[in-house]
Coordinates of C-alpha atoms and ligand atoms in Angstrom, one line a residue:
M1142 CA 94.7 77.8 55.8
Q1143 CA 92.8 77.6 52.5
P1144 CA 92.4 80.9 50.6
Y1145 CA 88.6 80.8 51.0
E1146 CA 89.1 80.8 54.8
M1147 CA 91.0 84.1 54.7
T1148 CA 89.7 87.5 55.5
V1149 CA 90.1 90.2 52.8
A1150 CA 93.0 91.6 54.8
Q1151 CA 94.7 88.2 54.9
L1152 CA 94.1 87.6 51.1
K1153 CA 95.5 91.0 50.3
N1154 CA 98.6 90.3 52.3
A1155 CA 99.1 86.8 50.9
I1156 CA 98.8 88.1 47.3
K1157 CA 101.0 91.1 48.0
N1158 CA 103.7 88.9 49.5
K1159 CA 103.5 86.4 46.6
E1160 CA 102.5 83.6 48.9
L1161 CA 99.3 83.2 46.9
S1162 CA 98.5 83.8 43.2
C1163 CA 95.2 85.4 42.2
V1164 CA 94.4 82.4 40.1
D1165 CA 94.8 80.1 43.1
A1166 CA 92.7 82.5 45.2
V1167 CA 89.9 82.5 42.7
N1168 CA 90.1 78.7 42.1
S1169 CA 89.9 78.1 45.8
Y1170 CA 86.6 80.0 45.8
I1171 CA 85.3 78.3 42.7
D1172 CA 86.0 74.9 44.3
R1173 CA 84.3 76.0 47.5
I1174 CA 81.2 77.3 45.6
N1175 CA 81.0 74.1 43.6
D1176 CA 81.3 72.2 46.8
K1177 CA 79.0 74.1 49.2
D1178 CA 76.7 76.6 47.4
A1179 CA 74.1 73.9 46.7
L1180 CA 73.6 73.8 50.5
V1181 CA 72.9 77.5 50.9
N1182 CA 71.8 78.6 47.4
A1183 CA 73.4 82.0 47.6
Y1184 CA 74.5 82.4 43.9
L1185 CA 72.1 83.2 41.1
T1186 CA 74.7 83.9 38.5
K1187 CA 78.3 82.6 38.5
C1188 CA 81.0 84.4 36.6
F1189 CA 83.8 81.9 36.9
D1190 CA 85.3 82.4 33.4
S1191 CA 85.6 86.1 33.7
A1192 CA 86.9 85.7 37.3
L1193 CA 89.7 83.4 36.1
D1194 CA 90.5 85.7 33.2
N1195 CA 90.7 88.6 35.6
A1196 CA 92.8 86.6 38.0
K1197 CA 95.3 85.8 35.2
I1198 CA 95.5 89.5 34.3
S1199 CA 96.2 90.3 37.9
D1200 CA 98.9 87.6 38.2
E1201 CA 100.6 89.0 35.0
K1202 CA 100.6 92.4 36.6
I1203 CA 102.3 91.0 39.7
S1204 CA 104.9 89.0 37.7
K1205 CA 105.8 92.2 35.8
G1206 CA 106.3 93.9 39.2
E1207 CA 103.6 96.5 38.5
E1208 CA 102.0 98.2 41.5
L1209 CA 99.1 96.3 42.9
N1210 CA 95.7 97.8 43.4
Y1211 CA 94.0 98.0 46.8
L1212 CA 92.0 94.8 46.4
Q1213 CA 94.0 93.1 43.7
G1214 CA 92.8 89.5 43.2
V1215 CA 90.3 89.5 46.1
P1216 CA 87.2 87.4 45.1
Y1217 CA 83.7 88.7 46.1
S1218 CA 80.0 88.5 45.4
L1219 CA 77.4 91.3 44.7
K1220 CA 73.7 91.5 45.6
D1221 CA 71.7 91.1 42.4
N1222 CA 70.2 94.6 42.5
I1223 CA 73.6 96.1 41.8
C1224 CA 73.9 96.6 38.0
T1225 CA 76.8 94.8 36.3
E1226 CA 77.3 95.6 32.6
G1227 CA 76.6 92.5 30.5
I1228 CA 75.9 90.3 33.5
A1229 CA 72.4 89.3 34.5
T1230 CA 70.9 91.6 37.2
T1231 CA 67.5 90.3 38.3
C1232 CA 66.7 91.9 41.6
S1233 CA 65.5 88.3 42.3
S1234 CA 62.4 89.1 40.3
K1235 CA 60.8 87.3 37.4
L1236 CA 60.1 90.7 36.0
L1237 CA 63.9 91.3 35.3
D1238 CA 64.5 87.7 34.0
G1239 CA 67.1 88.0 31.3
F1240 CA 67.9 91.7 32.0
K1241 CA 71.6 92.4 31.3
P1242 CA 72.3 96.1 32.2
T1243 CA 74.1 98.2 29.6
Y1244 CA 76.0 100.0 32.3
S1245 CA 77.6 99.2 35.7
A1246 CA 76.9 100.6 39.2
H1247 CA 79.4 103.0 40.5
V1248 CA 80.4 100.6 43.3
Y1249 CA 81.0 97.8 40.9
E1250 CA 83.3 100.0 38.8
K1251 CA 85.1 101.1 41.9
L1252 CA 85.7 97.5 42.9
Q1253 CA 86.9 96.6 39.4
D1254 CA 89.3 99.5 39.5
A1255 CA 90.6 98.3 42.8
G1256 CA 91.3 94.9 41.3
A1257 CA 88.7 92.9 43.2
I1258 CA 87.3 89.9 41.3
L1259 CA 83.6 89.3 40.9
L1260 CA 82.6 85.6 41.5
G1261 CA 78.9 86.1 40.9
K1262 CA 75.6 87.7 41.7
V1263 CA 73.8 86.6 44.8
D1264 CA 70.1 86.1 45.8
M1265 CA 68.0 88.6 47.7
D1266 CA 64.4 89.3 48.5
E1267 CA 62.6 90.5 45.4
F1268 CA 63.4 94.2 44.9
A1269 CA 65.0 94.1 48.4
M1270 CA 61.6 93.8 50.0
G1271 CA 61.9 91.5 53.0
S1272 CA 63.9 90.5 56.0
T1273 CA 64.4 86.7 55.4
C1274 CA 65.3 86.3 51.7
E1275 CA 62.1 84.2 51.3
N1276 CA 60.7 86.6 48.8
S1277 CA 63.1 85.7 46.0
A1278 CA 61.5 84.5 42.8
Y1279 CA 64.5 82.1 42.4
G1280 CA 64.5 79.8 45.5
K1281 CA 65.4 79.8 49.1
V1282 CA 68.7 80.9 50.5
R1283 CA 69.7 79.0 53.7
N1284 CA 71.5 80.1 56.7
P1285 CA 75.0 78.5 56.8
F1286 CA 74.7 78.1 60.6
D1287 CA 71.4 76.2 60.4
L1288 CA 70.2 75.1 57.0
Q1289 CA 66.6 75.0 58.2
R1290 CA 66.7 78.7 58.9
V1291 CA 66.7 81.9 56.9
P1292 CA 69.9 83.9 56.3
G1293 CA 68.1 87.2 56.9
G1294 CA 67.2 89.7 54.3
S1295 CA 67.0 91.3 52.0
S1296 CA 70.8 90.8 51.3
G1297 CA 70.5 87.2 52.3
G1298 CA 72.6 85.8 49.5
S1299 CA 75.4 88.3 50.4
A1300 CA 75.5 87.2 54.0
A1301 CA 75.1 83.5 53.2
S1302 CA 77.9 83.6 50.7
V1303 CA 80.3 85.3 53.1
A1304 CA 79.3 83.0 56.1
A1305 CA 79.6 79.9 53.9
Q1306 CA 83.0 81.2 52.8
T1307 CA 82.0 81.1 49.2
S1308 CA 83.0 84.8 48.9
S1309 CA 85.5 86.8 50.8
F1310 CA 83.1 89.8 51.2
S1311 CA 79.9 91.0 49.5
L1312 CA 78.1 94.2 48.9
G1313 CA 74.4 94.4 49.8
S1314 CA 71.9 97.3 50.0
D1315 CA 70.2 98.6 53.1
T1316 CA 66.9 100.4 52.9
G1317 CA 65.6 99.4 56.4
G1318 CA 68.2 97.0 57.7
S1319 CA 69.1 94.8 54.8
V1320 CA 72.8 94.5 55.3
R1321 CA 72.6 94.5 59.1
T1322 CA 69.9 91.9 59.6
P1323 CA 71.5 89.2 57.5
A1324 CA 74.9 90.0 59.0
S1325 CA 73.4 89.5 62.5
Y1326 CA 71.8 86.2 61.5
C1327 CA 75.0 84.9 59.9
S1328 CA 77.6 86.2 62.4
L1329 CA 79.1 88.9 60.1
T1330 CA 79.9 92.5 60.3
A1331 CA 78.1 95.0 58.0
I1332 CA 78.0 98.8 57.7
K1333 CA 75.0 100.9 56.5
P1334 CA 76.9 104.0 55.6
T1335 CA 75.7 107.6 56.1
Y1336 CA 73.2 108.5 53.4
G1337 CA 75.1 109.9 50.5
A1338 CA 78.5 108.4 51.5
V1339 CA 78.3 105.7 48.8
S1340 CA 76.9 106.3 45.4
R1341 CA 73.5 104.7 44.5
Y1342 CA 74.2 105.0 40.8
G1343 CA 73.3 101.6 39.3
L1344 CA 71.6 100.3 42.4
I1345 CA 68.1 99.4 41.3
A1346 CA 66.0 101.6 43.5
Y1347 CA 63.6 100.4 46.2
A1348 CA 63.1 103.6 48.3
S1349 CA 65.5 106.2 47.1
S1350 CA 65.6 108.4 50.3
L1351 CA 66.5 105.3 52.4
D1352 CA 68.7 103.1 50.1
Q1353 CA 72.4 102.8 50.8
I1354 CA 74.9 100.2 49.6
G1355 CA 77.0 98.7 52.3
P1356 CA 79.7 96.0 52.9
V1357 CA 78.9 92.6 54.4
C1358 CA 82.2 91.2 55.8
R1359 CA 83.9 88.7 58.1
D1360 CA 85.1 91.4 60.5
I1361 CA 85.3 95.2 60.9
T1362 CA 88.8 95.4 59.4
D1363 CA 87.5 94.1 56.1
A1364 CA 84.4 96.3 56.3
A1365 CA 86.6 99.4 56.8
M1366 CA 88.8 98.3 53.8
I1367 CA 85.8 97.9 51.5
M1368 CA 84.4 101.3 52.7
N1369 CA 87.7 102.8 51.5
I1370 CA 86.9 101.7 48.0
I1371 CA 83.1 102.3 47.7
A1372 CA 82.7 105.6 49.6
G1373 CA 83.2 108.7 47.6
N1374 CA 81.6 111.4 45.6
D1375 CA 79.9 110.5 42.3
K1376 CA 78.5 113.1 40.0
K1377 CA 76.0 110.6 38.6
D1378 CA 74.2 110.4 42.0
S1379 CA 72.6 113.7 42.9
T1380 CA 72.4 112.7 46.6
S1381 CA 76.1 111.7 46.7
L1382 CA 78.0 113.8 49.3
D1383 CA 80.7 116.0 47.9
I1384 CA 83.2 115.6 50.7
S1385 CA 86.5 113.9 51.1
H1386 CA 86.3 110.6 52.8
P1387 CA 88.8 109.5 55.5
D1388 CA 90.9 106.3 55.4
Y1389 CA 88.4 104.1 57.2
T1390 CA 91.1 101.7 58.3
S1391 CA 92.7 104.5 60.3
F1392 CA 90.0 104.0 62.9
L1393 CA 91.1 100.5 63.6
T1394 CA 92.9 101.6 66.7
E1395 CA 93.1 100.2 70.2
G1396 CA 91.4 101.9 73.1
I1397 CA 87.8 103.2 73.6
K1398 CA 88.3 104.5 77.1
G1399 CA 85.7 107.2 77.7
L1400 CA 83.7 106.4 74.6
K1401 CA 80.1 107.2 75.5
I1402 CA 77.7 104.4 74.6
G1403 CA 74.0 105.2 74.9
V1404 CA 71.6 102.4 75.9
D1405 CA 67.9 102.5 76.2
Y1406 CA 66.8 99.7 78.5
E1407 CA 63.2 100.5 78.0
S1408 CA 63.3 99.8 74.3
V1409 CA 64.4 96.2 75.0
A1410 CA 62.1 95.6 77.9
T1411 CA 59.4 93.9 75.9
G1412 CA 59.2 91.8 72.7
L1413 CA 62.8 90.7 72.8
D1414 CA 63.9 87.1 72.7
E1415 CA 65.4 86.3 76.2
E1416 CA 68.7 85.1 74.8
V1417 CA 69.0 88.2 72.6
K1418 CA 68.4 90.3 75.6
Q1419 CA 71.1 88.5 77.6
I1420 CA 73.6 88.9 74.8
Y1421 CA 72.7 92.6 74.7
L1422 CA 73.4 93.0 78.4
N1423 CA 76.6 91.0 78.0
T1424 CA 77.7 93.3 75.2
I1425 CA 77.1 96.3 77.4
E1426 CA 79.3 94.7 80.1
T1427 CA 82.1 94.0 77.5
F1428 CA 82.1 97.6 76.4
R1429 CA 82.1 98.8 80.0
S1430 CA 85.1 96.5 80.7
L1431 CA 86.9 98.1 77.8
G1432 CA 86.6 101.5 79.4
A1433 CA 83.5 102.8 77.6
E1434 CA 81.1 104.9 79.6
I1435 CA 77.6 103.5 79.5
I1436 CA 74.9 106.2 79.4
D1437 CA 71.2 105.8 79.9
V1438 CA 69.3 107.5 77.1
S1439 CA 65.7 107.5 76.1
F1440 CA 64.8 107.2 72.4
K1441 CA 61.0 107.7 72.8
M1442 CA 60.1 108.1 69.1
Q1443 CA 61.5 104.6 68.2
K1444 CA 58.1 103.1 68.5
Y1445 CA 56.9 105.1 65.5
A1446 CA 59.8 104.1 63.3
V1447 CA 58.3 101.0 61.7
P1448 CA 54.9 102.5 60.6
V1449 CA 56.7 105.6 59.2
Y1450 CA 59.3 103.4 57.5
Y1451 CA 56.7 101.2 55.8
L1452 CA 54.7 104.2 54.6
V1453 CA 57.7 106.0 53.2
A1454 CA 59.3 102.9 51.8
C1455 CA 56.2 101.6 50.1
S1456 CA 55.3 105.0 48.7
E1457 CA 58.7 105.5 47.1
A1458 CA 58.6 101.9 45.9
S1459 CA 55.3 102.4 44.2
S1460 CA 56.8 105.3 42.3
N1461 CA 60.2 103.7 41.6
L1462 CA 58.7 100.4 40.4
A1463 CA 56.4 102.1 37.9
R1464 CA 59.2 102.0 35.4
F1465 CA 58.9 98.2 35.1
D1466 CA 56.3 98.1 32.4
G1467 CA 57.2 95.1 30.4
I1468 CA 58.4 97.3 27.6
R1469 CA 61.8 98.6 28.7
Y1470 CA 63.1 95.8 30.9
G1471 CA 62.9 92.0 31.4
V1472 CA 59.8 90.0 30.6
R1473 CA 57.0 91.2 28.3
E1474 CA 53.6 89.5 28.4
Y1475 CA 51.3 89.6 25.4
G1476 CA 48.3 92.0 25.4
E1477 CA 46.0 93.6 22.8
T1478 CA 46.6 97.1 24.0
L1479 CA 49.5 99.0 25.6
E1480 CA 47.7 98.9 28.9
E1481 CA 47.1 95.2 28.7
V1482 CA 50.8 94.6 27.9
I1483 CA 51.8 96.6 31.0
T1484 CA 49.2 95.0 33.3
N1485 CA 49.9 91.5 32.1
S1486 CA 53.6 91.9 32.4
R1487 CA 53.4 93.4 35.9
T1488 CA 50.9 90.8 37.0
K1489 CA 53.0 88.0 35.9
G1490 CA 56.4 89.5 36.7
F1491 CA 56.0 90.8 40.3
G1492 CA 55.8 88.5 43.3
G1493 CA 53.2 88.8 46.0
E1494 CA 55.1 90.9 48.5
V1495 CA 56.1 93.4 45.8
K1496 CA 52.5 93.7 44.7
N1497 CA 51.4 94.3 48.3
R1498 CA 53.8 97.1 48.8
I1499 CA 53.1 98.8 45.5
M1500 CA 49.4 98.8 46.4
L1501 CA 50.1 100.1 49.9
G1502 CA 52.3 102.8 48.5
T1503 CA 49.9 103.8 45.8
Y1504 CA 47.1 104.0 48.3
A1505 CA 49.2 106.2 50.7
L1506 CA 50.1 108.5 47.8
S1507 CA 46.6 108.7 46.3
A1508 CA 44.9 112.2 46.2
G1509 CA 42.4 111.4 48.9
Y1510 CA 44.9 109.8 51.4
Y1511 CA 48.1 111.6 50.7
D1512 CA 47.8 114.0 53.7
M1513 CA 46.6 111.4 56.0
Y1514 CA 49.3 108.8 55.3
Y1515 CA 52.3 109.9 53.2
N1516 CA 52.5 113.5 54.3
Q1517 CA 51.8 112.5 57.9
A1518 CA 54.6 109.9 57.7
L1519 CA 57.0 112.6 56.5
K1520 CA 56.2 114.8 59.5
V1521 CA 56.7 112.0 61.9
R1522 CA 59.9 111.1 60.1
R1523 CA 61.2 114.6 61.0
L1524 CA 60.2 114.1 64.6
I1525 CA 62.0 110.8 64.8
Y1526 CA 65.1 112.5 63.3
E1527 CA 64.9 115.2 66.0
D1528 CA 64.5 112.8 68.8
F1529 CA 67.3 110.6 67.5
M1530 CA 69.6 113.6 67.2
N1531 CA 68.7 114.4 70.8
T1532 CA 69.5 110.9 71.9
L1533 CA 72.8 111.0 70.0
S1534 CA 73.7 114.3 71.5
E1535 CA 74.1 112.6 74.9
C1536 CA 76.4 109.9 73.7
D1537 CA 78.9 109.0 70.9
V1538 CA 77.3 105.8 69.8
F1539 CA 73.9 104.2 70.5
L1540 CA 73.8 100.4 71.2
C1541 CA 70.9 98.1 70.6
P1542 CA 70.2 94.6 69.2
T1543 CA 70.0 94.4 65.4
T1544 CA 66.8 92.3 65.6
P1545 CA 64.5 91.2 68.4
D1546 CA 65.1 87.5 67.5
P1547 CA 67.7 85.2 66.0
A1548 CA 67.1 83.7 62.5
Y1549 CA 63.7 82.2 62.0
K1550 CA 62.9 78.8 60.6
I1551 CA 62.2 78.9 56.8
G1552 CA 58.5 79.4 56.5
E1553 CA 58.0 80.2 60.2
K1554 CA 56.6 83.6 59.4
N1555 CA 54.6 82.8 56.3
D1556 CA 51.3 83.5 57.9
D1557 CA 52.4 86.5 59.9
P1558 CA 54.0 89.1 57.7
M1559 CA 53.2 91.8 60.2
S1560 CA 55.5 90.4 62.8
L1561 CA 58.3 90.5 60.2
Y1562 CA 57.7 94.2 59.6
L1563 CA 57.7 94.8 63.4
A1564 CA 61.1 93.0 63.6
D1565 CA 62.6 95.9 61.7
I1566 CA 62.2 98.1 64.8
F1567 CA 65.9 98.5 65.6
T1568 CA 67.2 98.9 62.0
V1569 CA 64.9 101.4 60.2
T1570 CA 65.8 104.5 62.2
A1571 CA 69.2 104.7 60.6
N1572 CA 67.6 104.8 57.2
L1573 CA 64.9 107.3 58.2
T1574 CA 67.5 109.6 59.7
G1575 CA 70.4 109.0 57.2
T1576 CA 72.8 108.1 60.0
P1577 CA 75.4 105.3 59.8
A1578 CA 74.9 102.1 61.7
A1579 CA 76.8 98.8 61.8
A1580 CA 75.9 95.3 62.9
F1581 CA 78.5 93.0 64.5
P1582 CA 78.5 89.4 65.9
A1583 CA 78.0 89.5 69.7
G1584 CA 77.2 86.0 70.7
F1585 CA 75.3 82.7 70.0
T1586 CA 72.1 81.3 71.4
R1587 CA 72.2 77.9 73.2
A1588 CA 71.1 76.4 69.9
G1589 CA 74.1 77.9 68.2
L1590 CA 72.4 80.7 66.3
P1591 CA 74.4 83.9 65.8
V1592 CA 73.1 87.1 67.4
G1593 CA 74.3 90.5 66.3
M1594 CA 74.2 93.9 68.0
Q1595 CA 74.0 97.3 66.3
L1596 CA 75.8 100.5 66.9
S1597 CA 74.6 103.9 65.5
A1598 CA 76.3 107.2 65.3
K1599 CA 75.8 110.7 64.0
S1600 CA 76.1 111.3 60.3
L1601 CA 79.6 110.8 58.9
R1602 CA 80.8 109.4 62.3
E1603 CA 81.5 105.9 60.9
D1604 CA 84.9 106.4 62.6
Q1605 CA 83.2 105.8 66.0
L1606 CA 81.4 102.7 64.8
I1607 CA 84.6 101.2 63.4
K1608 CA 86.6 102.0 66.4
A1609 CA 84.1 100.6 68.9
I1610 CA 83.5 97.4 66.9
Y1611 CA 87.3 96.9 66.3
N1612 CA 87.9 97.0 70.1
F1613 CA 84.9 94.7 70.7
Q1614 CA 86.4 92.2 68.2
L1615 CA 89.8 92.5 69.8
A1616 CA 88.2 91.4 73.0
T1617 CA 85.9 88.7 71.7
N1618 CA 86.0 85.8 69.2
Y1619 CA 82.4 85.6 68.0
H1620 CA 83.3 87.0 64.6
T1621 CA 85.9 84.2 64.1
I1622 CA 83.4 81.3 64.7
K1623 CA 82.6 79.8 61.3
A1624 CA 79.5 77.9 60.2
E1625 CA 80.2 74.2 59.8
L1626 CA 79.1 73.1 56.4
Ligands
LIG1001 N1 63.0 94.5 56.0 C1 62.9 95.8 55.4 C2 61.8 95.7 54.3 O1 61.3 94.7 54.1 C3 64.2 96.3 55.0 C4 64.5 95.9 53.6 C5 65.8 96.5 53.1 O2 66.6 97.1 53.8 N2 66.0 96.4 51.8 O3 61.5 96.7 53.7

């Protein structure tokens, strides 16, 4: 087995047992990237020199017999909206072309402290706005399972790099499904943690009340390991939860007899691809055969989740993105006056989708429409929360597909952005309610496209997600099927 084929758990063991040096692990990934990344276009910035330097330092540590850190020598990629000191961080926007942060995101520091080795920064939808990764200013990422199709978004580069085995794991950000959707399109496992479980310090904000950073991995064991490093209190993020976090790998235990899994058949009755629906039904049967109790629930407010999400997300984005004025970050366009500099820089720097959303959000927040749109959305957000808590009070976890369809063809939805928004129906609730949710591989269509399912739980009950998915992965092999590149 080549190092690039290994899971994080396998890499960690091989390095610990001295069967593999960190330099060999990193070189295996560098060769793989040189060989395959041109097919999928995941990487925007490659950090091969620093990766090799870090690998050498790790190997010296090992040869001196020093104690190894948790992820010593494990090579990975980061979504390009996570700040890395001295390393370009573009948010896949022309506006941040050439921006090298002077500080690092909390999660990046944690991974560095844990000895993980950054291979590079990966592509995404501009400012994390999108579900297909087609909104990047820097090109198209392709799905490793079918190069004519999108990898999902907005963390499309994260998913494409893990599925193409050009990184062992990746971190993405999830505002309305952005780690779960690409994970589902690329046969991977991803967790959107409880709001506040992972620090957002150094994550370039899209919609601050919804954003969470999460791991994109080959299986749930790896995702639990990465959670162990990135979850935790951070004084620099005022919304970070001041609690002690469990050892997330302690939930990788056999047996889910009696676990109550809520399903809402009505929510999948219409608008779902037939094959996705069949895989959903099969997933229910697999869980039932593992001893889980399947409970009929009704999550009635789900139908309001997409409009509420787009009002809240765009409103927060219009405010968050006001800081990009051409003066403090990235590109600056010429203008005679200050206002012209700002207008010209923003006009040139932002892509079409970002401009749409800034305008929509500014409109919803404007004096005349605030009550009708933004304030109303907040009220309905509360009702969605209450209804979802009600639903979750009847079960331990709630099961639904991650997306209504498998990965689209590149360009397929160019003329129909509304249908892309509507495809977020299953993922946005977790962000609106702050609850944890995880996506996992659950099957393939006849054409060989991966299909993922999603489990949600009450706040801070990641344990139930991890346990359920671990048992599903013990019983199935979808997560082990690799893209052929
Ligand atoms: N698809 C959603 C959007 O376009 C979610 C994006 C995200 O989670 N960053 O806003």
